[in-house]
Coordinates of C-alpha atoms in Angstrom, one line a residue:
M1 CA -0.1 -0.1 0.2
L2 CA 1.4 3.5 -0.9
R3 CA 2.0 5.7 2.0
L4 CA 1.3 9.3 1.8
K5 CA 4.2 11.7 1.5
Y6 CA 3.8 13.1 5.1
E7 CA 3.7 9.4 6.5
Q8 CA 7.1 8.6 4.4
I9 CA 8.3 11.7 6.1
A10 CA 7.3 10.8 9.5
D11 CA 8.6 7.5 9.1
E12 CA 12.1 8.5 8.0
L13 CA 12.2 10.9 11.0
A14 CA 11.0 8.2 13.2
R15 CA 14.0 6.2 12.4
E16 CA 16.3 9.0 12.9
I17 CA 14.8 9.8 16.4
R18 CA 15.2 6.0 17.5
R19 CA 18.4 5.4 16.1
G20 CA 19.8 8.6 17.9
R21 CA 20.5 11.0 15.3
L22 CA 17.6 13.1 16.4
P23 CA 17.9 12.8 20.0
R24 CA 14.7 12.5 22.2
G25 CA 14.1 15.9 23.8
A26 CA 15.9 17.6 21.1
R27 CA 14.6 20.6 19.0
L28 CA 14.0 19.5 15.6
P29 CA 14.8 21.3 12.9
G30 CA 12.2 24.0 11.9
E31 CA 9.4 23.5 9.2
H32 CA 11.1 25.6 6.8
V33 CA 14.2 23.5 7.0
L34 CA 12.7 20.2 6.8
A35 CA 10.2 21.5 3.8
S36 CA 13.5 22.2 1.9
R37 CA 15.2 19.0 2.8
F38 CA 12.3 16.8 1.6
A39 CA 11.2 19.3 -1.2
V40 CA 7.6 19.6 0.3
S41 CA 5.4 22.2 1.6
R42 CA 5.5 23.3 5.2
N43 CA 1.9 22.0 5.4
T44 CA 3.1 18.7 4.6
I45 CA 5.8 18.9 7.3
R46 CA 3.3 19.9 9.9
Q47 CA 1.3 16.8 9.1
A48 CA 4.4 14.6 9.4
L49 CA 5.0 16.4 12.6
A50 CA 1.5 15.7 13.9
E51 CA 1.8 12.0 12.9
L52 CA 5.0 11.8 14.9
G53 CA 3.3 13.3 17.7
S54 CA 0.5 10.8 17.6
R55 CA 3.1 8.0 17.7
G56 CA 4.5 9.5 20.8
L57 CA 7.8 10.6 19.5
I58 CA 7.7 14.3 19.8
A59 CA 5.9 16.8 21.5
T60 CA 5.3 20.2 19.9
H61 CA 5.3 23.5 21.5
S62 CA 4.0 26.8 20.4
G63 CA 3.1 28.7 23.6
K64 CA 0.3 26.7 24.6
G65 CA -0.4 24.6 27.7
S66 CA -3.2 22.3 28.9
F67 CA -4.3 20.8 32.2
V68 CA -7.0 18.6 33.6
T69 CA -9.2 19.9 36.2
F70 CA -11.5 18.6 38.7
D71 CA -14.6 20.5 39.6
D72 CA -13.0 23.5 38.0
R73 CA -9.8 23.1 40.3
P74 CA -6.7 22.5 38.4
L75 CA -4.7 19.3 38.9
D76 CA -1.0 18.9 38.6
D77 CA -0.9 15.6 37.2
R78 CA 2.6 15.4 36.9
I79 CA 2.7 14.6 40.9
G80 CA 0.2 11.8 40.5
W81 CA -3.7 12.1 40.6
T82 CA -4.0 10.7 44.4
R83 CA -1.6 13.7 45.5
A84 CA -3.0 16.3 43.0
L85 CA -6.6 15.6 44.3
A86 CA -5.7 15.8 47.9
Q87 CA -3.9 19.2 47.4
Q88 CA -7.3 20.5 46.3
G89 CA -9.2 18.7 49.4
V90 CA -10.4 15.8 47.3
H91 CA -9.5 12.3 49.2
T92 CA -9.9 9.4 46.9
R93 CA -9.4 5.5 47.3
V94 CA -7.7 3.5 44.7
E95 CA -8.4 -0.1 43.7
V96 CA -5.9 -2.0 41.6
I97 CA -7.7 -4.7 39.7
R98 CA -4.7 -5.4 37.5
L99 CA -1.0 -5.8 38.0
E100 CA 1.1 -7.9 35.9
R101 CA 3.9 -8.0 33.3
V102 CA 2.6 -7.9 29.5
T103 CA 4.3 -7.8 26.2
D104 CA 3.5 -5.2 23.7
G105 CA 5.5 -4.7 20.7
E106 CA 3.1 -2.2 19.1
M107 CA 3.4 0.2 21.8
A108 CA 7.2 -0.5 22.1
E109 CA 7.6 0.6 18.5
R110 CA 5.6 3.8 19.1
F111 CA 7.6 4.8 21.9
G112 CA 10.7 3.2 21.0
V113 CA 11.1 1.3 24.3
E114 CA 11.5 -2.5 25.1
P115 CA 8.5 -4.6 24.5
E116 CA 8.2 -5.6 28.2
F117 CA 5.7 -3.7 30.3
V118 CA 3.9 -3.7 33.7
A119 CA 0.2 -3.2 33.4
I120 CA -1.4 -1.4 36.3
D121 CA -5.1 -0.6 35.9
R122 CA -6.8 1.0 39.0
V123 CA -10.6 2.3 39.7
R124 CA -10.2 5.5 41.4
S125 CA -13.3 6.6 43.5
I126 CA -14.5 9.5 46.0
V127 CA -14.0 8.3 49.5
D128 CA -17.5 6.9 50.4
G129 CA -18.7 7.8 47.0
P130 CA -19.0 7.0 43.5
A131 CA -16.2 6.0 41.1
I132 CA -14.8 8.7 39.1
S133 CA -12.0 7.2 36.9
F134 CA -10.7 4.0 35.5
E135 CA -6.9 4.2 34.8
C136 CA -4.8 1.8 32.5
T137 CA -1.1 2.7 32.8
R138 CA 1.9 0.9 31.3
V139 CA 5.3 1.6 32.5
E140 CA 8.6 -0.3 31.2
A141 CA 9.3 -3.7 33.1
V142 CA 12.9 -2.4 34.5
G143 CA 14.5 -2.2 37.6
R144 CA 11.8 -1.9 40.7
M145 CA 9.0 -1.6 38.3
A146 CA 9.7 -5.3 37.1
A147 CA 8.8 -6.5 40.5
L148 CA 5.7 -4.8 41.0
P149 CA 3.7 -7.7 40.2
E150 CA 5.2 -9.7 43.0
S151 CA 6.0 -6.9 45.4
G152 CA 2.5 -4.9 44.8
L153 CA 1.8 -1.3 44.5
D154 CA 1.8 0.1 48.0
G155 CA 1.0 3.7 47.8
S156 CA 1.4 5.9 44.9
L157 CA 2.8 5.0 41.6
Y158 CA 4.4 8.3 41.4
D159 CA 6.5 7.7 44.2
V160 CA 7.6 4.3 42.8
L161 CA 8.4 6.2 39.5
R162 CA 10.4 8.8 41.4
A163 CA 12.4 6.2 43.3
E164 CA 13.4 5.0 39.8
G165 CA 14.6 8.2 38.7
L166 CA 11.6 8.6 36.5
L167 CA 10.1 12.0 37.0
P168 CA 7.3 12.9 34.4
E169 CA 8.3 16.5 33.3
Q170 CA 7.0 16.5 29.9
G171 CA 4.4 14.8 27.7
E172 CA 1.1 15.0 25.9
E173 CA -2.6 14.3 26.3
W174 CA -5.4 13.4 24.0
V175 CA -8.9 13.7 24.9
E176 CA -12.3 12.5 23.5
L177 CA -15.9 12.0 24.4
G178 CA -17.2 8.3 24.3
R179 CA -19.8 5.8 25.3
I180 CA -18.3 3.3 27.9
S181 CA -18.8 -0.5 26.9
E182 CA -20.6 -3.1 29.2
L183 CA -17.3 -4.3 30.6
E184 CA -16.1 -0.7 31.3
A185 CA -19.4 0.0 32.9
A186 CA -19.2 -2.9 35.1
V187 CA -15.9 -1.7 36.2
L188 CA -17.2 1.7 37.3
G189 CA -20.3 0.8 38.5
R190 CA -22.0 2.9 36.0
A191 CA -24.7 2.2 33.1
P192 CA -23.4 0.8 29.6
G193 CA -23.5 3.5 27.2
E194 CA -22.9 6.4 29.8
R195 CA -20.7 9.1 28.2
F196 CA -17.2 9.3 29.7
L197 CA -14.0 11.4 28.7
R198 CA -11.5 9.0 27.3
A199 CA -7.7 10.3 28.1
R200 CA -4.6 9.1 26.8
R201 CA -1.4 10.4 28.5
L202 CA 2.0 10.1 27.7
C203 CA 4.8 11.0 30.0
R204 CA 8.4 11.5 29.6
D205 CA 11.1 12.5 31.7
R206 CA 13.3 15.8 31.2
D207 CA 15.7 13.9 28.7
G208 CA 12.5 12.8 26.6
R209 CA 12.8 9.1 28.1
F210 CA 9.6 7.2 28.3
V211 CA 8.1 7.2 31.8
E212 CA 4.3 6.1 31.5
H213 CA 1.5 5.5 29.2
T214 CA -1.9 5.8 30.7
E215 CA -5.5 5.5 29.0
S216 CA -8.2 6.7 31.5
L217 CA -12.0 6.9 31.6
L218 CA -12.9 10.2 33.3
D219 CA -16.5 11.2 34.6
P220 CA -17.3 14.2 32.6
D221 CA -19.5 15.6 35.4
R222 CA -16.1 16.1 37.5
F223 CA -13.1 16.4 35.2
R224 CA -12.6 19.0 32.5
L225 CA -9.6 19.8 30.0
H226 CA -8.5 23.2 30.3
L227 CA -6.4 24.9 27.5
K228 CA -4.4 28.0 27.9
F229 CA -3.1 29.8 25.0
G230 CA -0.1 32.3 24.9
G231 CA 2.3 33.8 22.4
A232 CA 4.4 32.2 19.7
E233 CA 8.0 30.7 20.7

């Protein structure tokens, strides 16, 4: 199947990133330089960069920022939602419903890491209240993280990551509204077909190293995504 020009460019840049020619966290050449190199329009380059972003290989910044809010209160999700919610006076309880090592070649290819991950699936509820989120996280099965299925997750995942020197300093998040399946409804204690926010969040450390990937279902009556726009870089 013939791939579109922007996909071919994205493939070439992805190979350079994975081989270290374009180090993770480094600034890519500007659109004009890339357009000249590949003899295409800047619009095609923008499409290629968007494709790289969707693969989790780059993050594009143009004076913009976004953050999640809970009941219109901003959350710093870089410190983990348990701590971020607690800072806003919202106390939650977390039930770990899955904690095991898994192999995911597709995810490994997307993020340029080894294919062994630890799957950590959690349901978060208000203390003495309803479930507000279902979070499915994948971290690399390295160091202390690889032993989590045997040792168990005692406390915050953020604290375990920090102990391994993995601090989420940068990343991207995609959010859309969708209906939950029967299985997801059973996990959340909701009715099938209810609308929930589906969020995918990729976190990297300061040097661009993969930290975690999380897919979440968020109660849209409690969570919002707030966008903030500034000047160009």
